[in-house]
Each structure stands twice: as structure tokens, then as C-alpha cells.
């Protein structure tokens, strides 16, 4: 059985203090028991599952939602202070106590439930039970606190170890970053040097290509000019030769001109007379 003990202040007497103990078996919706005590007197009562269903139906609320409201009102205790009100009215003659609980809204409130509690004949036993419950709860809380302290110490030690490891990792990381940065600078400088060399070679290749192109252009220009001069010179020689041939007279024309010219002397008879005069005397008979 589960129990919960809380301290409440009734609306009719806010200065008064009552101790409310709620106990249930499996769930609050299956029914619960209530013990109310002011330190001198005690009252007890129970709420059945049927009564819970009837209250939910009267309020036109689903049973699950109604049970949740009961948990907040009766179990939450001081956490729900101000949200729920409790009303307590004693009946000394009948030795009864009327106990009701309500939910506060902005402008109004509605009652969640109420029941009549019967006064206990021996309130000392109830007080003793409540004190025992408080001591048990205190013992459990102390054990839990001790366990949490040990767990906290363990976590603190683990955190210290993790912090030391983290510092080592940070130092190693910074050292690695410095090493990688230095290597990167070396590689970067090498790459820059290679890029400069490649740019230099590229510029030289461009200049060589430009010079070669200029040379080829000049050679082609020279060859073209030479070819034109050769063509021009050949035509001139042929023309001069033709002109020379055309200007010189032919052999027949020269002979005719020589023969027909009055200034030319015929040397043939003279050559015969010379031959006749120069021959000796004894040659005449042979000639005959």
C-alpha cells in the first residue's frame, strides 16, 4: 500500500494546520483511504471506486481526468497550494468531520468531492502512526540522500578525470595543430615556388612561341619578296633578249645590205691578181 502525508490549511481557518494522509492500493482511481489529524483528534474515512465514478459522472468529466484532478488535489500537497481549497467542518455531537476539496478557477471554484470522516477513538495511535510514517520517510530520504551523495562524489571524481583527460587532449590538439600548421606552411611555400616556376616556364614558352612566329613571318615575307624579284628579273632578261634579237638584222639582210652598199669595195679581182703575180715562173706548165 502506498501512502502520502501532506499538510493542509482549511479555508475556514487558514491559521489551523491539519495533517492529511492518503493511502491507496494500486491506483487512486480504484479507491483510497483518508486520515485527518490536527495533533489532538483524528478522523478517518474511505472513498470507493463507485463513488469516484459517480462524482465524475455528476461533474460531466471523464473518469481519467477526474482521477488526475484528485491526484493533484490530495497527493501533490504543497506543490498545488493555491490551486485547490480544503473545507473542514466538525460535528462534535456526532463525532464526525465533513471534509471537502475544491478546484480554484479565476472567478469561481467547483467541488471535486466530499466525504464524512468518523472520529477515531484513540487518536494517539493515529498520531503514532503518522510519526512512524514520517520517520520512515525521513529514513528513506536520508538513505536516498546518502546514495545520491556517493553518486555525486563518484560523478565528481569522474568529472575530474574527464577534465584532466580533456586538458591533455586539448594540449595534444594544440600541439598537433601547430605541427600541421608548420607542415602546411612548408607545403604551401613549395607549392608557391612550383607555381612561380611554372609561370616562368609558361612565360618563356609564350615568348619563344612569339619569337618563332615572328621569325616564320619574316622568313615567309622574305621568300615572298624574293619570289617576286625573281619573277620580275626573268621577265626582264627575256624581254631584253627579245629586244636584242629584234634589233639585230638577219644574215641575209646583212649580206644584201653589204652587197648593195656603194661604199663596199669588191676585193675578189685584186686577190686573183695578187695570186697571179706572186706565183713563180716554173709553175705555169704545171698549172696547164
PDB file of C-alpha atoms in Angstrom:
ATOM      1  CA  UNK A   1       0.000   0.000   0.000  1.00  0.00           C
ATOM      2  CA  UNK A   2       1.229   3.431  -0.904  1.00  0.00           C
ATOM      3  CA  UNK A   3       0.791   6.414   1.387  1.00  0.00           C
ATOM      4  CA  UNK A   4       1.370  10.114   1.173  1.00  0.00           C
ATOM      5  CA  UNK A   5       1.270  12.628   4.019  1.00  0.00           C
ATOM      6  CA  UNK A   6       0.739  16.329   3.431  1.00  0.00           C
ATOM      7  CA  UNK A   7      -0.014  19.461   5.431  1.00  0.00           C
ATOM      8  CA  UNK A   8      -3.125  21.470   4.625  1.00  0.00           C
ATOM      9  CA  UNK A   9      -4.805  24.654   5.841  1.00  0.00           C
ATOM     10  CA  UNK A  10      -8.618  24.806   5.703  1.00  0.00           C
ATOM     11  CA  UNK A  11     -10.303  27.785   4.097  1.00  0.00           C
ATOM     12  CA  UNK A  12     -12.426  28.446   7.187  1.00  0.00           C
ATOM     13  CA  UNK A  13      -9.351  28.696   9.438  1.00  0.00           C
ATOM     14  CA  UNK A  14      -6.175  29.366   7.436  1.00  0.00           C
ATOM     15  CA  UNK A  15      -4.095  29.561  10.626  1.00  0.00           C
ATOM     16  CA  UNK A  16      -5.003  25.999  11.625  1.00  0.00           C
ATOM     17  CA  UNK A  17      -2.846  23.127  10.438  1.00  0.00           C
ATOM     18  CA  UNK A  18      -4.102  19.654   9.632  1.00  0.00           C
ATOM     19  CA  UNK A  19      -2.225  16.586   8.508  1.00  0.00           C
ATOM     20  CA  UNK A  20      -3.810  14.638   5.660  1.00  0.00           C
ATOM     21  CA  UNK A  21      -2.730  11.092   4.883  1.00  0.00           C
ATOM     22  CA  UNK A  22      -3.986   9.416   1.717  1.00  0.00           C
ATOM     23  CA  UNK A  23      -3.401   5.711   1.090  1.00  0.00           C
ATOM     24  CA  UNK A  24      -4.301   3.508  -1.881  1.00  0.00           C
ATOM     25  CA  UNK A  25      -3.612   0.005  -3.129  1.00  0.00           C
ATOM     26  CA  UNK A  26      -2.886   0.084  -6.874  1.00  0.00           C
ATOM     27  CA  UNK A  27      -4.224   3.336  -8.174  1.00  0.00           C
ATOM     28  CA  UNK A  28      -6.090   6.278  -6.724  1.00  0.00           C
ATOM     29  CA  UNK A  29      -8.952   5.605  -9.096  1.00  0.00           C
ATOM     30  CA  UNK A  30      -9.662   2.204  -7.507  1.00  0.00           C
ATOM     31  CA  UNK A  31     -10.445   3.821  -4.166  1.00  0.00           C
ATOM     32  CA  UNK A  32      -8.442   5.404  -1.361  1.00  0.00           C
ATOM     33  CA  UNK A  33      -8.475   5.970   2.386  1.00  0.00           C
ATOM     34  CA  UNK A  34      -8.101   9.263   4.269  1.00  0.00           C
ATOM     35  CA  UNK A  35      -6.823  10.058   7.761  1.00  0.00           C
ATOM     36  CA  UNK A  36      -7.163  13.639   9.002  1.00  0.00           C
ATOM     37  CA  UNK A  37      -5.490  14.802  12.218  1.00  0.00           C
ATOM     38  CA  UNK A  38      -4.965  18.123  13.949  1.00  0.00           C
ATOM     39  CA  UNK A  39      -2.493  16.749  16.525  1.00  0.00           C
ATOM     40  CA  UNK A  40      -5.156  16.045  19.137  1.00  0.00           C
ATOM     41  CA  UNK A  41      -8.050  14.474  17.296  1.00  0.00           C
ATOM     42  CA  UNK A  42      -8.117  12.234  14.258  1.00  0.00           C
ATOM     43  CA  UNK A  43     -10.755  11.280  11.732  1.00  0.00           C
ATOM     44  CA  UNK A  44     -10.749   8.547   9.123  1.00  0.00           C
ATOM     45  CA  UNK A  45     -12.800   7.558   6.089  1.00  0.00           C
ATOM     46  CA  UNK A  46     -12.695   5.805   2.708  1.00  0.00           C
ATOM     47  CA  UNK A  47     -13.790   6.559  -0.840  1.00  0.00           C
ATOM     48  CA  UNK A  48     -14.780   3.641  -3.031  1.00  0.00           C
ATOM     49  CA  UNK A  49     -14.312   3.233  -6.774  1.00  0.00           C
ATOM     50  CA  UNK A  50     -18.071   3.540  -7.306  1.00  0.00           C
ATOM     51  CA  UNK A  51     -18.160   6.881  -5.533  1.00  0.00           C
ATOM     52  CA  UNK A  52     -15.314   8.140  -7.717  1.00  0.00           C
ATOM     53  CA  UNK A  53     -17.207   7.111 -10.861  1.00  0.00           C
ATOM     54  CA  UNK A  54     -20.379   8.757  -9.547  1.00  0.00           C
ATOM     55  CA  UNK A  55     -18.590  12.026  -8.790  1.00  0.00           C
ATOM     56  CA  UNK A  56     -17.043  12.057 -12.278  1.00  0.00           C
ATOM     57  CA  UNK A  57     -20.451  11.485 -13.849  1.00  0.00           C
ATOM     58  CA  UNK A  58     -22.060  14.232 -11.754  1.00  0.00           C
ATOM     59  CA  UNK A  59     -19.366  16.664 -12.877  1.00  0.00           C
ATOM     60  CA  UNK A  60     -19.706  15.529 -16.501  1.00  0.00           C
ATOM     61  CA  UNK A  61     -15.991  14.759 -16.602  1.00  0.00           C
ATOM     62  CA  UNK A  62     -14.183  11.688 -17.841  1.00  0.00           C
ATOM     63  CA  UNK A  63     -13.066   9.315 -15.131  1.00  0.00           C
ATOM     64  CA  UNK A  64      -9.388   9.537 -16.093  1.00  0.00           C
ATOM     65  CA  UNK A  65      -9.402  13.325 -15.947  1.00  0.00           C
ATOM     66  CA  UNK A  66     -11.234  13.278 -12.635  1.00  0.00           C
ATOM     67  CA  UNK A  67      -8.645  10.885 -11.158  1.00  0.00           C
ATOM     68  CA  UNK A  68      -5.880  13.210 -12.353  1.00  0.00           C
ATOM     69  CA  UNK A  69      -7.560  16.105 -10.564  1.00  0.00           C
ATOM     70  CA  UNK A  70      -7.810  14.013  -7.376  1.00  0.00           C
ATOM     71  CA  UNK A  71      -4.088  13.234  -7.550  1.00  0.00           C
ATOM     72  CA  UNK A  72      -3.212  16.900  -7.902  1.00  0.00           C
ATOM     73  CA  UNK A  73      -5.511  17.878  -5.049  1.00  0.00           C
ATOM     74  CA  UNK A  74      -4.776  15.129  -2.492  1.00  0.00           C
ATOM     75  CA  UNK A  75      -1.275  13.887  -3.362  1.00  0.00           C
ATOM     76  CA  UNK A  76       0.592  16.899  -4.738  1.00  0.00           C
ATOM     77  CA  UNK A  77       0.315  18.628  -1.334  1.00  0.00           C
ATOM     78  CA  UNK A  78       2.059  21.973  -1.038  1.00  0.00           C
ATOM     79  CA  UNK A  79       3.030  21.905  -4.712  1.00  0.00           C
ATOM     80  CA  UNK A  80      -0.616  22.590  -5.609  1.00  0.00           C
ATOM     81  CA  UNK A  81      -1.123  25.199  -2.873  1.00  0.00           C
ATOM     82  CA  UNK A  82      -3.437  27.936  -4.059  1.00  0.00           C
ATOM     83  CA  UNK A  83      -4.913  25.792  -6.811  1.00  0.00           C
ATOM     84  CA  UNK A  84      -7.080  23.657  -4.509  1.00  0.00           C
ATOM     85  CA  UNK A  85      -9.050  24.537  -1.393  1.00  0.00           C
ATOM     86  CA  UNK A  86      -9.982  22.303   1.563  1.00  0.00           C
ATOM     87  CA  UNK A  87     -13.009  22.772   3.781  1.00  0.00           C
ATOM     88  CA  UNK A  88     -13.265  21.100   7.221  1.00  0.00           C
ATOM     89  CA  UNK A  89     -16.298  21.294   9.470  1.00  0.00           C
ATOM     90  CA  UNK A  90     -16.525  19.371  12.773  1.00  0.00           C
ATOM     91  CA  UNK A  91     -19.586  17.822  14.306  1.00  0.00           C
ATOM     92  CA  UNK A  92     -18.751  17.267  17.946  1.00  0.00           C
ATOM     93  CA  UNK A  93     -22.073  15.724  18.793  1.00  0.00           C
ATOM     94  CA  UNK A  94     -21.951  13.027  16.117  1.00  0.00           C
ATOM     95  CA  UNK A  95     -18.168  12.806  16.356  1.00  0.00           C
ATOM     96  CA  UNK A  96     -17.922  13.404  12.637  1.00  0.00           C
ATOM     97  CA  UNK A  97     -15.968  15.710  10.392  1.00  0.00           C
ATOM     98  CA  UNK A  98     -17.100  16.873   6.989  1.00  0.00           C
ATOM     99  CA  UNK A  99     -14.162  17.113   4.590  1.00  0.00           C
ATOM    100  CA  UNK A 100     -14.396  18.509   1.048  1.00  0.00           C
ATOM    101  CA  UNK A 101     -11.882  19.551  -1.629  1.00  0.00           C
ATOM    102  CA  UNK A 102     -12.369  22.067  -4.437  1.00  0.00           C
ATOM    103  CA  UNK A 103     -10.561  23.310  -7.530  1.00  0.00           C
ATOM    104  CA  UNK A 104      -9.928  27.040  -7.799  1.00  0.00           C
ATOM    105  CA  UNK A 105     -10.597  28.889 -11.025  1.00  0.00           C
ATOM    106  CA  UNK A 106     -10.157  32.554 -11.899  1.00  0.00           C
ATOM    107  CA  UNK A 107     -13.620  33.720 -10.875  1.00  0.00           C
ATOM    108  CA  UNK A 108     -15.100  30.665  -9.179  1.00  0.00           C
ATOM    109  CA  UNK A 109     -14.407  27.185  -7.850  1.00  0.00           C
ATOM    110  CA  UNK A 110     -16.032  23.799  -8.207  1.00  0.00           C
ATOM    111  CA  UNK A 111     -16.122  20.965  -5.761  1.00  0.00           C
ATOM    112  CA  UNK A 112     -14.232  17.807  -6.671  1.00  0.00           C
ATOM    113  CA  UNK A 113     -15.592  15.681  -3.847  1.00  0.00           C
ATOM    114  CA  UNK A 114     -16.537  15.423  -0.206  1.00  0.00           C
ATOM    115  CA  UNK A 115     -16.928  12.726   2.422  1.00  0.00           C
ATOM    116  CA  UNK A 116     -17.761  12.275   6.060  1.00  0.00           C
ATOM    117  CA  UNK A 117     -14.916  11.202   8.319  1.00  0.00           C
ATOM    118  CA  UNK A 118     -15.507   9.302  11.561  1.00  0.00           C
ATOM    119  CA  UNK A 119     -13.591  10.357  14.634  1.00  0.00           C
ATOM    120  CA  UNK A 120     -11.017   7.861  15.881  1.00  0.00           C
ATOM    121  CA  UNK A 121     -11.436   6.729  19.472  1.00  0.00           C
ATOM    122  CA  UNK A 122      -7.680   6.590  20.128  1.00  0.00           C
ATOM    123  CA  UNK A 123      -6.091   9.486  18.281  1.00  0.00           C
ATOM    124  CA  UNK A 124      -2.743   8.738  19.944  1.00  0.00           C
ATOM    125  CA  UNK A 125      -2.404   5.630  17.819  1.00  0.00           C
ATOM    126  CA  UNK A 126      -3.091   7.665  14.735  1.00  0.00           C
ATOM    127  CA  UNK A 127      -0.551  10.263  15.760  1.00  0.00           C
ATOM    128  CA  UNK A 128       1.935   7.484  16.486  1.00  0.00           C
ATOM    129  CA  UNK A 129       1.287   6.002  13.067  1.00  0.00           C
ATOM    130  CA  UNK A 130       1.755   9.364  11.397  1.00  0.00           C
ATOM    131  CA  UNK A 131       5.008   9.970  13.276  1.00  0.00           C
ATOM    132  CA  UNK A 132       6.220   6.494  12.320  1.00  0.00           C
ATOM    133  CA  UNK A 133       5.364   7.185   8.710  1.00  0.00           C
ATOM    134  CA  UNK A 134       7.259  10.459   8.875  1.00  0.00           C
ATOM    135  CA  UNK A 135      10.292   8.723  10.389  1.00  0.00           C
ATOM    136  CA  UNK A 136      10.186   6.026   7.729  1.00  0.00           C
ATOM    137  CA  UNK A 137      10.005   8.645   5.037  1.00  0.00           C
ATOM    138  CA  UNK A 138      12.851  10.519   6.684  1.00  0.00           C
ATOM    139  CA  UNK A 139      14.954   7.354   6.813  1.00  0.00           C
ATOM    140  CA  UNK A 140      14.266   6.626   3.167  1.00  0.00           C
ATOM    141  CA  UNK A 141      15.095  10.167   2.232  1.00  0.00           C
ATOM    142  CA  UNK A 142      18.327  10.047   4.253  1.00  0.00           C
ATOM    143  CA  UNK A 143      19.339   6.771   2.597  1.00  0.00           C
ATOM    144  CA  UNK A 144      18.490   8.194  -0.760  1.00  0.00           C
ATOM    145  CA  UNK A 145      20.409  11.346   0.061  1.00  0.00           C
ATOM    146  CA  UNK A 146      23.409   9.298   1.134  1.00  0.00           C
ATOM    147  CA  UNK A 147      23.258   7.282  -2.046  1.00  0.00           C
ATOM    148  CA  UNK A 148      22.987  10.462  -4.055  1.00  0.00           C
ATOM    149  CA  UNK A 149      25.977  11.913  -2.223  1.00  0.00           C
ATOM    150  CA  UNK A 150      28.057   8.861  -3.064  1.00  0.00           C
ATOM    151  CA  UNK A 151      26.871   9.038  -6.631  1.00  0.00           C
ATOM    152  CA  UNK A 152      27.687  12.725  -6.666  1.00  0.00           C
ATOM    153  CA  UNK A 153      31.217  12.039  -5.365  1.00  0.00           C
ATOM    154  CA  UNK A 154      31.698   9.356  -7.974  1.00  0.00           C
ATOM    155  CA  UNK A 155      30.471  11.654 -10.692  1.00  0.00           C
ATOM    156  CA  UNK A 156      32.712  14.428  -9.372  1.00  0.00           C
ATOM    157  CA  UNK A 157      35.736  12.107  -9.499  1.00  0.00           C
ATOM    158  CA  UNK A 158      34.775  11.003 -12.979  1.00  0.00           C
ATOM    159  CA  UNK A 159      34.360  14.609 -13.953  1.00  0.00           C
ATOM    160  CA  UNK A 160      37.824  15.421 -12.571  1.00  0.00           C
ATOM    161  CA  UNK A 161      39.324  12.556 -14.551  1.00  0.00           C
ATOM    162  CA  UNK A 162      37.484  13.647 -17.638  1.00  0.00           C
ATOM    163  CA  UNK A 163      38.649  17.220 -17.115  1.00  0.00           C
ATOM    164  CA  UNK A 164      42.279  16.097 -16.854  1.00  0.00           C
ATOM    165  CA  UNK A 165      41.923  13.972 -19.935  1.00  0.00           C
ATOM    166  CA  UNK A 166      40.284  16.852 -21.702  1.00  0.00           C
ATOM    167  CA  UNK A 167      43.164  19.145 -20.785  1.00  0.00           C
ATOM    168  CA  UNK A 168      45.614  16.569 -22.139  1.00  0.00           C
ATOM    169  CA  UNK A 169      43.544  16.233 -25.281  1.00  0.00           C
ATOM    170  CA  UNK A 170      43.446  19.995 -25.689  1.00  0.00           C
ATOM    171  CA  UNK A 171      47.224  20.223 -25.261  1.00  0.00           C
ATOM    172  CA  UNK A 172      47.750  17.396 -27.743  1.00  0.00           C
ATOM    173  CA  UNK A 173      45.317  19.036 -30.126  1.00  0.00           C
ATOM    174  CA  UNK A 174      47.115  22.373 -29.938  1.00  0.00           C
ATOM    175  CA  UNK A 175      50.474  20.664 -30.477  1.00  0.00           C
ATOM    176  CA  UNK A 176      49.086  18.743 -33.424  1.00  0.00           C
ATOM    177  CA  UNK A 177      47.576  21.909 -34.862  1.00  0.00           C
ATOM    178  CA  UNK A 178      50.918  23.720 -34.541  1.00  0.00           C
ATOM    179  CA  UNK A 179      52.731  20.826 -36.235  1.00  0.00           C
ATOM    180  CA  UNK A 180      50.175  20.629 -39.011  1.00  0.00           C
ATOM    181  CA  UNK A 181      50.300  24.398 -39.420  1.00  0.00           C
ATOM    182  CA  UNK A 182      54.092  24.333 -39.822  1.00  0.00           C
ATOM    183  CA  UNK A 183      53.862  21.484 -42.319  1.00  0.00           C
ATOM    184  CA  UNK A 184      51.153  23.295 -44.150  1.00  0.00           C
ATOM    185  CA  UNK A 185      53.331  26.399 -44.396  1.00  0.00           C
ATOM    186  CA  UNK A 186      56.171  24.323 -45.867  1.00  0.00           C
ATOM    187  CA  UNK A 187      53.891  22.641 -48.362  1.00  0.00           C
ATOM    188  CA  UNK A 188      52.306  25.970 -49.234  1.00  0.00           C
ATOM    189  CA  UNK A 189      55.680  27.580 -49.837  1.00  0.00           C
ATOM    190  CA  UNK A 190      56.723  24.649 -52.044  1.00  0.00           C
ATOM    191  CA  UNK A 191      53.502  24.929 -53.995  1.00  0.00           C
ATOM    192  CA  UNK A 192      54.027  28.663 -54.414  1.00  0.00           C
ATOM    193  CA  UNK A 193      57.592  28.066 -55.660  1.00  0.00           C
ATOM    194  CA  UNK A 194      56.351  25.449 -58.128  1.00  0.00           C
ATOM    195  CA  UNK A 195      53.618  27.787 -59.298  1.00  0.00           C
ATOM    196  CA  UNK A 196      56.167  30.583 -59.821  1.00  0.00           C
ATOM    197  CA  UNK A 197      58.465  28.224 -61.772  1.00  0.00           C
ATOM    198  CA  UNK A 198      55.575  27.016 -63.879  1.00  0.00           C
ATOM    199  CA  UNK A 199      54.515  30.590 -64.549  1.00  0.00           C
ATOM    200  CA  UNK A 200      58.087  31.453 -65.534  1.00  0.00           C
ATOM    201  CA  UNK A 201      58.294  28.461 -67.868  1.00  0.00           C
ATOM    202  CA  UNK A 202      54.915  29.357 -69.314  1.00  0.00           C
ATOM    203  CA  UNK A 203      56.008  32.939 -69.965  1.00  0.00           C
ATOM    204  CA  UNK A 204      59.256  31.712 -71.566  1.00  0.00           C
ATOM    205  CA  UNK A 205      57.304  29.283 -73.723  1.00  0.00           C
ATOM    206  CA  UNK A 206      54.957  32.091 -74.752  1.00  0.00           C
ATOM    207  CA  UNK A 207      57.927  34.340 -75.605  1.00  0.00           C
ATOM    208  CA  UNK A 208      59.622  31.524 -77.570  1.00  0.00           C
ATOM    209  CA  UNK A 209      56.418  30.856 -79.450  1.00  0.00           C
ATOM    210  CA  UNK A 210      56.052  34.567 -80.216  1.00  0.00           C
ATOM    211  CA  UNK A 211      59.691  34.799 -81.438  1.00  0.00           C
ATOM    212  CA  UNK A 212      59.277  31.696 -83.582  1.00  0.00           C
ATOM    213  CA  UNK A 213      56.103  33.106 -85.056  1.00  0.00           C
ATOM    214  CA  UNK A 214      57.842  36.413 -85.818  1.00  0.00           C
ATOM    215  CA  UNK A 215      60.756  34.521 -87.421  1.00  0.00           C
ATOM    216  CA  UNK A 216      58.411  32.424 -89.532  1.00  0.00           C
ATOM    217  CA  UNK A 217      56.532  35.535 -90.583  1.00  0.00           C
ATOM    218  CA  UNK A 218      59.752  37.341 -91.547  1.00  0.00           C
ATOM    219  CA  UNK A 219      61.033  34.307 -93.476  1.00  0.00           C
ATOM    220  CA  UNK A 220      57.752  33.961 -95.276  1.00  0.00           C
ATOM    221  CA  UNK A 221      57.789  37.684 -96.099  1.00  0.00           C
ATOM    222  CA  UNK A 222      61.385  37.422 -97.403  1.00  0.00           C
ATOM    223  CA  UNK A 223      60.587  34.397 -99.528  1.00  0.00           C
ATOM    224  CA  UNK A 224      57.576  36.111-100.976  1.00  0.00           C
ATOM    225  CA  UNK A 225      59.645  39.203-101.766  1.00  0.00           C
ATOM    226  CA  UNK A 226      62.444  37.076-103.351  1.00  0.00           C
ATOM    227  CA  UNK A 227      59.959  35.181-105.458  1.00  0.00           C
ATOM    228  CA  UNK A 228      58.520  38.425-106.737  1.00  0.00           C
ATOM    229  CA  UNK A 229      62.012  39.767-107.601  1.00  0.00           C
ATOM    230  CA  UNK A 230      62.902  36.537-109.438  1.00  0.00           C
ATOM    231  CA  UNK A 231      59.707  36.718-111.381  1.00  0.00           C
ATOM    232  CA  UNK A 232      60.384  40.354-112.213  1.00  0.00           C
ATOM    233  CA  UNK A 233      64.067  39.701-113.212  1.00  0.00           C
ATOM    234  CA  UNK A 234      63.284  36.738-115.515  1.00  0.00           C
ATOM    235  CA  UNK A 235      60.789  38.656-117.441  1.00  0.00           C
ATOM    236  CA  UNK A 236      63.253  41.495-117.900  1.00  0.00           C
ATOM    237  CA  UNK A 237      66.017  39.224-119.288  1.00  0.00           C
ATOM    238  CA  UNK A 238      63.649  37.584-121.694  1.00  0.00           C
ATOM    239  CA  UNK A 239      62.344  40.937-122.799  1.00  0.00           C
ATOM    240  CA  UNK A 240      65.922  42.288-123.303  1.00  0.00           C
ATOM    241  CA  UNK A 241      66.893  39.180-125.255  1.00  0.00           C
ATOM    242  CA  UNK A 242      63.853  39.502-127.448  1.00  0.00           C
ATOM    243  CA  UNK A 243      64.590  43.138-127.946  1.00  0.00           C
ATOM    244  CA  UNK A 244      68.193  42.333-128.884  1.00  0.00           C
ATOM    245  CA  UNK A 245      67.128  39.696-131.347  1.00  0.00           C
ATOM    246  CA  UNK A 246      64.588  42.028-132.776  1.00  0.00           C
ATOM    247  CA  UNK A 247      67.132  44.845-133.133  1.00  0.00           C
ATOM    248  CA  UNK A 248      69.826  42.746-134.855  1.00  0.00           C
ATOM    249  CA  UNK A 249      69.237  42.189-138.641  1.00  0.00           C
ATOM    250  CA  UNK A 250      69.269  38.742-140.102  1.00  0.00           C
ATOM    251  CA  UNK A 251      72.262  37.310-142.040  1.00  0.00           C
ATOM    252  CA  UNK A 252      70.597  37.638-145.457  1.00  0.00           C
ATOM    253  CA  UNK A 253      69.640  41.213-144.723  1.00  0.00           C
ATOM    254  CA  UNK A 254      73.262  41.946-143.703  1.00  0.00           C
ATOM    255  CA  UNK A 255      74.606  40.327-146.885  1.00  0.00           C
ATOM    256  CA  UNK A 256      72.220  42.146-149.093  1.00  0.00           C
ATOM    257  CA  UNK A 257      72.993  45.355-147.451  1.00  0.00           C
ATOM    258  CA  UNK A 258      76.728  44.812-147.787  1.00  0.00           C
ATOM    259  CA  UNK A 259      76.449  43.874-151.421  1.00  0.00           C
ATOM    260  CA  UNK A 260      74.164  46.686-152.300  1.00  0.00           C
ATOM    261  CA  UNK A 261      76.121  49.317-150.465  1.00  0.00           C
ATOM    262  CA  UNK A 262      78.172  51.649-152.751  1.00  0.00           C
ATOM    263  CA  UNK A 263      80.870  52.111-150.201  1.00  0.00           C
ATOM    264  CA  UNK A 264      81.962  48.442-150.175  1.00  0.00           C
ATOM    265  CA  UNK A 265      84.884  47.609-152.492  1.00  0.00           C
ATOM    266  CA  UNK A 266      84.977  44.274-154.285  1.00  0.00           C
ATOM    267  CA  UNK A 267      88.211  42.615-153.261  1.00  0.00           C
ATOM    268  CA  UNK A 268      87.862  39.451-155.324  1.00  0.00           C
ATOM    269  CA  UNK A 269      89.748  40.518-158.602  1.00  0.00           C
ATOM    270  CA  UNK A 270      92.545  42.017-156.633  1.00  0.00           C
ATOM    271  CA  UNK A 271      93.012  38.837-154.699  1.00  0.00           C
ATOM    272  CA  UNK A 272      93.278  36.992-158.062  1.00  0.00           C
ATOM    273  CA  UNK A 273      95.850  39.439-159.464  1.00  0.00           C
ATOM    274  CA  UNK A 274      97.894  39.133-156.338  1.00  0.00           C
ATOM    275  CA  UNK A 275      97.852  35.406-156.621  1.00  0.00           C
ATOM    276  CA  UNK A 276      98.955  35.596-160.267  1.00  0.00           C
ATOM    277  CA  UNK A 277     101.726  37.981-159.547  1.00  0.00           C
ATOM    278  CA  UNK A 278     103.167  36.077-156.692  1.00  0.00           C
ATOM    279  CA  UNK A 279     103.442  32.733-158.472  1.00  0.00           C
ATOM    280  CA  UNK A 280     106.959  31.792-159.722  1.00  0.00           C
ATOM    281  CA  UNK A 281     107.808  31.192-163.290  1.00  0.00           C
ATOM    282  CA  UNK A 282     108.028  27.405-163.215  1.00  0.00           C
ATOM    283  CA  UNK A 283     104.585  26.898-162.089  1.00  0.00           C
ATOM    284  CA  UNK A 284     102.889  27.792-165.291  1.00  0.00           C
ATOM    285  CA  UNK A 285     103.397  24.484-167.018  1.00  0.00           C
ATOM    286  CA  UNK A 286     102.116  22.630-164.044  1.00  0.00           C
ATOM    287  CA  UNK A 287      99.101  24.700-163.968  1.00  0.00           C
ATOM    288  CA  UNK A 288      98.485  23.951-167.619  1.00  0.00           C
TER     289      UNK A 288
END
